[in-house]
mmCIF file with all atom_site columns, C-alpha atoms in Angstrom:
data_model
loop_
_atom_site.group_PDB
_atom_site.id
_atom_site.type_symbol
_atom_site.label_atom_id
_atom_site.label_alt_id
_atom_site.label_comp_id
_atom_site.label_asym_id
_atom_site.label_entity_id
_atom_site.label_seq_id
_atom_site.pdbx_PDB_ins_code
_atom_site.Cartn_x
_atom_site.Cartn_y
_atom_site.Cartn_z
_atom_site.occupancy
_atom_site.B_iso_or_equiv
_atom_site.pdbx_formal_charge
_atom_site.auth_seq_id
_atom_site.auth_comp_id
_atom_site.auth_asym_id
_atom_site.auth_atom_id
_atom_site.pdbx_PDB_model_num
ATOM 1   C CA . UNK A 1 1   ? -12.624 -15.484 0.767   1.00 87.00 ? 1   UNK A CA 1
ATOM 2   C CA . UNK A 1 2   ? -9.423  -13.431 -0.510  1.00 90.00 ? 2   UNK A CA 1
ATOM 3   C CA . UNK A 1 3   ? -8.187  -17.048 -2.417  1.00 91.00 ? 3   UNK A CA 1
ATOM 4   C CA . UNK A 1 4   ? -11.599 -16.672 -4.789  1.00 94.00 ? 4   UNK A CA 1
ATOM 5   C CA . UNK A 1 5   ? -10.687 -12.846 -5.725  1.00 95.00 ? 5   UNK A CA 1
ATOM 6   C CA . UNK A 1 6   ? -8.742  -11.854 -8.483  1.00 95.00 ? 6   UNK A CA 1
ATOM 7   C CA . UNK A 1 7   ? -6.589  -9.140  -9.228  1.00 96.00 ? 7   UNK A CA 1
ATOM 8   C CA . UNK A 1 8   ? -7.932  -5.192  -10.138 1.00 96.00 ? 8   UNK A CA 1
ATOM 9   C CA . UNK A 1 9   ? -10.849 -5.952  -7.776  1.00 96.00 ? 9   UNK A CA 1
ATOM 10  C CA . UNK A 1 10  ? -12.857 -3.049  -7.427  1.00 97.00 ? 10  UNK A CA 1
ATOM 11  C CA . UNK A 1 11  ? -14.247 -2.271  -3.717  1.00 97.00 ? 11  UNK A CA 1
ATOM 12  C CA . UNK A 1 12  ? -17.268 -0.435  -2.421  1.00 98.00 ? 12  UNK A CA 1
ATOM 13  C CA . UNK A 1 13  ? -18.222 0.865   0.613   1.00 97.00 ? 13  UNK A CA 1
ATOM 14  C CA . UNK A 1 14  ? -21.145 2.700   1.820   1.00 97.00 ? 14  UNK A CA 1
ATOM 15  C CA . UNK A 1 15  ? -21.876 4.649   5.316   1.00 93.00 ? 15  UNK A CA 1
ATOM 16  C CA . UNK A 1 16  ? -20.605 2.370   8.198   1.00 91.00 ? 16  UNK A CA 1
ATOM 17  C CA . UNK A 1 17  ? -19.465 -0.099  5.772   1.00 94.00 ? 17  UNK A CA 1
ATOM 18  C CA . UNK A 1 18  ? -16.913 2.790   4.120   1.00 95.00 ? 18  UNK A CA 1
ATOM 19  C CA . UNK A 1 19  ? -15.606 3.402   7.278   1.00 93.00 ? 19  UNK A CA 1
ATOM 20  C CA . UNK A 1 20  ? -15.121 -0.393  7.748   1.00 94.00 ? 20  UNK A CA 1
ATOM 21  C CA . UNK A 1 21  ? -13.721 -0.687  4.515   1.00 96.00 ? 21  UNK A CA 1
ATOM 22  C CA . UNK A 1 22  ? -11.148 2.746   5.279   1.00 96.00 ? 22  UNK A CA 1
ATOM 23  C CA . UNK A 1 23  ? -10.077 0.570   8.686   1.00 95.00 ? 23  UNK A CA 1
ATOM 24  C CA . UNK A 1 24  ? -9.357  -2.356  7.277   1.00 96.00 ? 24  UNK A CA 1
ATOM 25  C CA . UNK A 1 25  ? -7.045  -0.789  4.150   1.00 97.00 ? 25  UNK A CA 1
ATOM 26  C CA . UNK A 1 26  ? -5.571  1.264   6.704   1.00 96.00 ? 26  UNK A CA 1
ATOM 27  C CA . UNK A 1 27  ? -4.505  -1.573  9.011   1.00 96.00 ? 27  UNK A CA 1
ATOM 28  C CA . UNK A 1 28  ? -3.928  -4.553  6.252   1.00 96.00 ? 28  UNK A CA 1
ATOM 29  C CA . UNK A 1 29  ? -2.081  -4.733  3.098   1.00 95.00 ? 29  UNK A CA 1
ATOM 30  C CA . UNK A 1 30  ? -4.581  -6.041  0.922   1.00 96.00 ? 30  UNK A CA 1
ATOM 31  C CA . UNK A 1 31  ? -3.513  -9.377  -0.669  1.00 95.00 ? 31  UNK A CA 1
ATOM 32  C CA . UNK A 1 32  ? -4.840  -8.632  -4.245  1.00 95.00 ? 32  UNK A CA 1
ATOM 33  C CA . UNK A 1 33  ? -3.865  -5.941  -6.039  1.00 96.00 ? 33  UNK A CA 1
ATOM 34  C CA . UNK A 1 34  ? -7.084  -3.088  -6.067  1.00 97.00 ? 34  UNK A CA 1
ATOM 35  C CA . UNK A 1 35  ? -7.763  -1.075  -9.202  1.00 97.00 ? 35  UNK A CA 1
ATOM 36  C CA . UNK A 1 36  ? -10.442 1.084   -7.755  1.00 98.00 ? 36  UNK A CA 1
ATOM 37  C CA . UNK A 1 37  ? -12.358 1.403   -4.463  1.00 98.00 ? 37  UNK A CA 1
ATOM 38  C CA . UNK A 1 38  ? -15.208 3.725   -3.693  1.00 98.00 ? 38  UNK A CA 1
ATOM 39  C CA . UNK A 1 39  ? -15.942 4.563   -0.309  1.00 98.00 ? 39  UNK A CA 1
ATOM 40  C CA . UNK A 1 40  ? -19.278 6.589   0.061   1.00 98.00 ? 40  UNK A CA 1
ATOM 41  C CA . UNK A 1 41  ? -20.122 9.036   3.237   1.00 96.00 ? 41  UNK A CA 1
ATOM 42  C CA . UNK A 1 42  ? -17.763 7.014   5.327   1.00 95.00 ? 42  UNK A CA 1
ATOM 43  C CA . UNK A 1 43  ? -17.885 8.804   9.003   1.00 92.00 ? 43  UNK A CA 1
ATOM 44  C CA . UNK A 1 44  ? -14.523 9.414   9.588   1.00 92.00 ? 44  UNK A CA 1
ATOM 45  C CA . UNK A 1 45  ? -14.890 9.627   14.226  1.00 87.00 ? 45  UNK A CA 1
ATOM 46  C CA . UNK A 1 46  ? -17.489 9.812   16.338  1.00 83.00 ? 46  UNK A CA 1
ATOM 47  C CA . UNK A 1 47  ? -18.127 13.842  16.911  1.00 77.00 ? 47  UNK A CA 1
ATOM 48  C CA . UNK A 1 48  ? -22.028 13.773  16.998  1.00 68.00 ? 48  UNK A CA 1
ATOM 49  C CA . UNK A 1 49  ? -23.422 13.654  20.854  1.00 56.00 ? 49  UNK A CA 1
ATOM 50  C CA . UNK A 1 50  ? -26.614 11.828  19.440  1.00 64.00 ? 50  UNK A CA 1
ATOM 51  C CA . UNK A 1 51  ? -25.470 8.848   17.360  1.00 64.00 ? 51  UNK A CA 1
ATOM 52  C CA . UNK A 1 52  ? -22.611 6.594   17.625  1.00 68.00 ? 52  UNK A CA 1
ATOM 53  C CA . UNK A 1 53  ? -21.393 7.113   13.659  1.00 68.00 ? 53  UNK A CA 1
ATOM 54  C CA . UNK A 1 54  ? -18.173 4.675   13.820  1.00 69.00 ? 54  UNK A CA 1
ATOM 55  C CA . UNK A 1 55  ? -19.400 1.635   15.866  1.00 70.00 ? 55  UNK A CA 1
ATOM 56  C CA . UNK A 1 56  ? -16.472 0.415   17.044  1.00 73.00 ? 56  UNK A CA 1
ATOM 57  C CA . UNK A 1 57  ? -14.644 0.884   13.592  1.00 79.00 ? 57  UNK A CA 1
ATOM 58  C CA . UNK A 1 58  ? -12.165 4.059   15.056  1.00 87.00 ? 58  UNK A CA 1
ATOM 59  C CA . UNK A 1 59  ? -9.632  4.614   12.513  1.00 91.00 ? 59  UNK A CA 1
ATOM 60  C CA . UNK A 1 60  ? -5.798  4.786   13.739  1.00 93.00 ? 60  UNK A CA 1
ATOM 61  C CA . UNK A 1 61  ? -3.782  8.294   13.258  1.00 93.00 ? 61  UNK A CA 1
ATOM 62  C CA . UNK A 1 62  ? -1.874  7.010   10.540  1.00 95.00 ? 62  UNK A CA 1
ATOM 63  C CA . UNK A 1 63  ? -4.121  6.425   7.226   1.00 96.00 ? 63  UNK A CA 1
ATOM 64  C CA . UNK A 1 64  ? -0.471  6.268   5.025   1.00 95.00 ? 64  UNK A CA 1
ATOM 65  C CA . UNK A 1 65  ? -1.660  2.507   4.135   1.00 97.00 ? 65  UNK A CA 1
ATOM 66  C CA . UNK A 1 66  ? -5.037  3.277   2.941   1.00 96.00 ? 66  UNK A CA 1
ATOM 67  C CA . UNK A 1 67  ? -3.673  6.122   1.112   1.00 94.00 ? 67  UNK A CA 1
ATOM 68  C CA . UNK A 1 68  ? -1.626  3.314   -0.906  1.00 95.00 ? 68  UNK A CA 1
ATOM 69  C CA . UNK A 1 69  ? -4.472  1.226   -0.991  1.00 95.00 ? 69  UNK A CA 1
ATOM 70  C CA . UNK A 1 70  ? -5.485  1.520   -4.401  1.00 95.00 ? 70  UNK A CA 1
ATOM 71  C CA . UNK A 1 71  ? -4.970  2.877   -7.648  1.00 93.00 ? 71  UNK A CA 1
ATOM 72  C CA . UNK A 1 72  ? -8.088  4.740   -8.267  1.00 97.00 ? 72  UNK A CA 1
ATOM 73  C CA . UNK A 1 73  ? -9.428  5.952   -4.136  1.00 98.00 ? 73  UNK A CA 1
ATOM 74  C CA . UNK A 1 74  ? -12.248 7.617   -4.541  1.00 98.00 ? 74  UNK A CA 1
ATOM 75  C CA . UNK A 1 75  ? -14.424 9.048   -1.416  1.00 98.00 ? 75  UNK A CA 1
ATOM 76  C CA . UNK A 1 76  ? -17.949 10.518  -2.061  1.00 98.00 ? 76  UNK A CA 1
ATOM 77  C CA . UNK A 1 77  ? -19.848 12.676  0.028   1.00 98.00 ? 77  UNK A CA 1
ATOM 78  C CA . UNK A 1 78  ? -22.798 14.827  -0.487  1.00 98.00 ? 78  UNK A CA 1
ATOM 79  C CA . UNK A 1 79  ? -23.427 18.247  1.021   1.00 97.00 ? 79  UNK A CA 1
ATOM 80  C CA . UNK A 1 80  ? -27.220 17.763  2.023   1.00 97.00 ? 80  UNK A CA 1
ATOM 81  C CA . UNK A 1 81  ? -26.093 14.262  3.968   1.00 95.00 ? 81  UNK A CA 1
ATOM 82  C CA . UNK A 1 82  ? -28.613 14.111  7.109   1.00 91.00 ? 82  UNK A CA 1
ATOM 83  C CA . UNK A 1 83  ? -25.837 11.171  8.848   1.00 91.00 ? 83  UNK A CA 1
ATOM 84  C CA . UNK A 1 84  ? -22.508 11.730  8.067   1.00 93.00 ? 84  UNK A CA 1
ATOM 85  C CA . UNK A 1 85  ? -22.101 15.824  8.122   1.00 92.00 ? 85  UNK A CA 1
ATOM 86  C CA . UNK A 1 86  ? -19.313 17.268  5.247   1.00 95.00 ? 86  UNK A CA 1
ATOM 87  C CA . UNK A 1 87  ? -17.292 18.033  8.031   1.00 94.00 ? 87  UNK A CA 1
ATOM 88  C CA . UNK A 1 88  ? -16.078 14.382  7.663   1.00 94.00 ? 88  UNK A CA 1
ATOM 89  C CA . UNK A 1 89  ? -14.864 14.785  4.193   1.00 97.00 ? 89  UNK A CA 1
ATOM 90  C CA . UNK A 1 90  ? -12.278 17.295  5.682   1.00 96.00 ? 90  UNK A CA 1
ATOM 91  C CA . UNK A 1 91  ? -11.239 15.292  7.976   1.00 95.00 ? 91  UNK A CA 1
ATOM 92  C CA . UNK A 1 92  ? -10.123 12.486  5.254   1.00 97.00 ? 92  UNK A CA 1
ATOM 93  C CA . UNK A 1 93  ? -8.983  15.111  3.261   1.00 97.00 ? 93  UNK A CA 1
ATOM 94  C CA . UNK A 1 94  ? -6.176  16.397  5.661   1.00 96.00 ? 94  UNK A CA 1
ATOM 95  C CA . UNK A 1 95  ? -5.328  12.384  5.823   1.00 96.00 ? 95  UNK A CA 1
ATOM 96  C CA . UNK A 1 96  ? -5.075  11.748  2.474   1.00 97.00 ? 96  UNK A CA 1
ATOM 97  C CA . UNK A 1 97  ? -3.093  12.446  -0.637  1.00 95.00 ? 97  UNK A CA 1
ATOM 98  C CA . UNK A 1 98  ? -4.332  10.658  -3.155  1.00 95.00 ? 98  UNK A CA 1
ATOM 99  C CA . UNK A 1 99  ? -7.888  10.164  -3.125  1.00 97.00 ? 99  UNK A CA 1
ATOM 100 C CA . UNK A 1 100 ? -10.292 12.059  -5.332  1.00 98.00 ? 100 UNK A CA 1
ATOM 101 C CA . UNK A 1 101 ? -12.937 13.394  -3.321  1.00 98.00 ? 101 UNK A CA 1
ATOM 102 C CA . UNK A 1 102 ? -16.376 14.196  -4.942  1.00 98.00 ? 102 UNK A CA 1
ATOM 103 C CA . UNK A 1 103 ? -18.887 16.571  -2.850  1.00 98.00 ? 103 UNK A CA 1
ATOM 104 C CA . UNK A 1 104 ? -21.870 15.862  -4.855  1.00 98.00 ? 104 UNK A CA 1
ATOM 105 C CA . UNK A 1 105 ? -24.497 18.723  -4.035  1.00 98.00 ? 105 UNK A CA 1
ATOM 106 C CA . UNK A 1 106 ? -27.356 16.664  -3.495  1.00 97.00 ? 106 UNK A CA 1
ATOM 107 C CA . UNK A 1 107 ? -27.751 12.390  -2.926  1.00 97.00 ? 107 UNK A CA 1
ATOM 108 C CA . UNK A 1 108 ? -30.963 12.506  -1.095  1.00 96.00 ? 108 UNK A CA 1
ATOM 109 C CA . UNK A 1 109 ? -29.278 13.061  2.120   1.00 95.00 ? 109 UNK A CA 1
ATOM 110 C CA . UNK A 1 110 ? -27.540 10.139  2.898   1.00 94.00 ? 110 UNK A CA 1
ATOM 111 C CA . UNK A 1 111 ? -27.302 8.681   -0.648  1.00 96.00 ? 111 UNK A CA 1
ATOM 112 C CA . UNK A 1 112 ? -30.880 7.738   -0.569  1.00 95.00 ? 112 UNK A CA 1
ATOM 113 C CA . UNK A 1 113 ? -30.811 7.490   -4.184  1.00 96.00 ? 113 UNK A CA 1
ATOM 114 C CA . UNK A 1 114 ? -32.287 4.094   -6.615  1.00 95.00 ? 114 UNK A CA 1
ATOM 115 C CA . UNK A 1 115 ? -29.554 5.083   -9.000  1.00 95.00 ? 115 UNK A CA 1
ATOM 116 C CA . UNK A 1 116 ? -25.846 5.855   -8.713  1.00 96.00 ? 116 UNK A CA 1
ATOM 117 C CA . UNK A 1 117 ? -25.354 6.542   -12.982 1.00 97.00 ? 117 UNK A CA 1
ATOM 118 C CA . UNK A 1 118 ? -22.120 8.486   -11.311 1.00 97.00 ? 118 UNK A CA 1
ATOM 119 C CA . UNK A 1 119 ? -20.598 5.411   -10.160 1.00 97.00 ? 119 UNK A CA 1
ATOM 120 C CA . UNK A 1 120 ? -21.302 3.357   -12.692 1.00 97.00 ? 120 UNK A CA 1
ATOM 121 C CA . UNK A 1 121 ? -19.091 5.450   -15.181 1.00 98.00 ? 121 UNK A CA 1
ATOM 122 C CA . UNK A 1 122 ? -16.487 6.060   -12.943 1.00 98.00 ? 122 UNK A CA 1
ATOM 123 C CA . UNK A 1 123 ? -16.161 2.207   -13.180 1.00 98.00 ? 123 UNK A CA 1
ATOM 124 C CA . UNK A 1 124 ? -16.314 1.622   -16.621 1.00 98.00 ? 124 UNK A CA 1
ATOM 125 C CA . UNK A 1 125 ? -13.810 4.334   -17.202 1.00 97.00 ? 125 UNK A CA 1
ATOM 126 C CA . UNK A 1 126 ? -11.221 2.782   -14.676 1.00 97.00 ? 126 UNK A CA 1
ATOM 127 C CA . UNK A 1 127 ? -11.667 -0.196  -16.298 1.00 97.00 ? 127 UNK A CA 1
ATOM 128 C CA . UNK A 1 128 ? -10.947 0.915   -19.855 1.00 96.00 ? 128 UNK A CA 1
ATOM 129 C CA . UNK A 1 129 ? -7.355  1.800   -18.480 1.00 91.00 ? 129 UNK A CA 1
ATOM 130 C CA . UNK A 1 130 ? -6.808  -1.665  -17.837 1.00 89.00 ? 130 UNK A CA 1
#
């Protein structure tokens, strides 16, 4: 599919597929250039006895790549998250330079939400700099 993308793509990832999304960026040079991507209560390992969190996606030590990824890197997490505990954000955090990491106090838990108006203008305003 990467032929039929263009450049300043913007990428979002939710839950499992955030973490799939974090893999992938971390392991492959993506062949379009990224002007934002969004990667929402991503687990970062598989800590919790109970639930296998990562399915198979493990990230690799080195996270440099992803960190590169893209020119706005946003990753979201919300404190009241009933899957992926905040504990996660801090582990991206000590991985990562760049990204802007939002705690939001309260997404339903695990971003249970209809509406994300929080994403929406983070978008538009990333692409005004265009």
């Amino acid at each position: 599919h990467f032929p039929y993308l263009r450049n300043n793509i913007i990428l979002i990832g939710s839950s499992l597929g955030g973490i799939f999304l974090a893999k992938y960026l971390s392991e492959h040079k993506f062949p379009k250039k990224i002007l934002s991507t969004f990667i929402i209560c991503p687990p970062f390992d598989d800590t919790l006895l109970e639930e296998d969190l990562v399915n198979g996606f493990k990230l690799k030590s080195d996270l440099s790549l992803l960190d590169k990824s893209s020119k706005n890197f946003y990753l979201m997490f919300s404190k009241d998250d009933d899957v992926v505990p905040i504990s996660h954000a801090k582990k991206y955090e000590k991985k990562l330079k760049n990204a802007k990491f939002i705690i939001y106090k309260s997404k339903n838990g695990h971003f249970k939400v209809p509406r994300f108006p929080e994403i929406v203008k983070m978008i538009e305003k990333d692409i005004k700099k265009i």
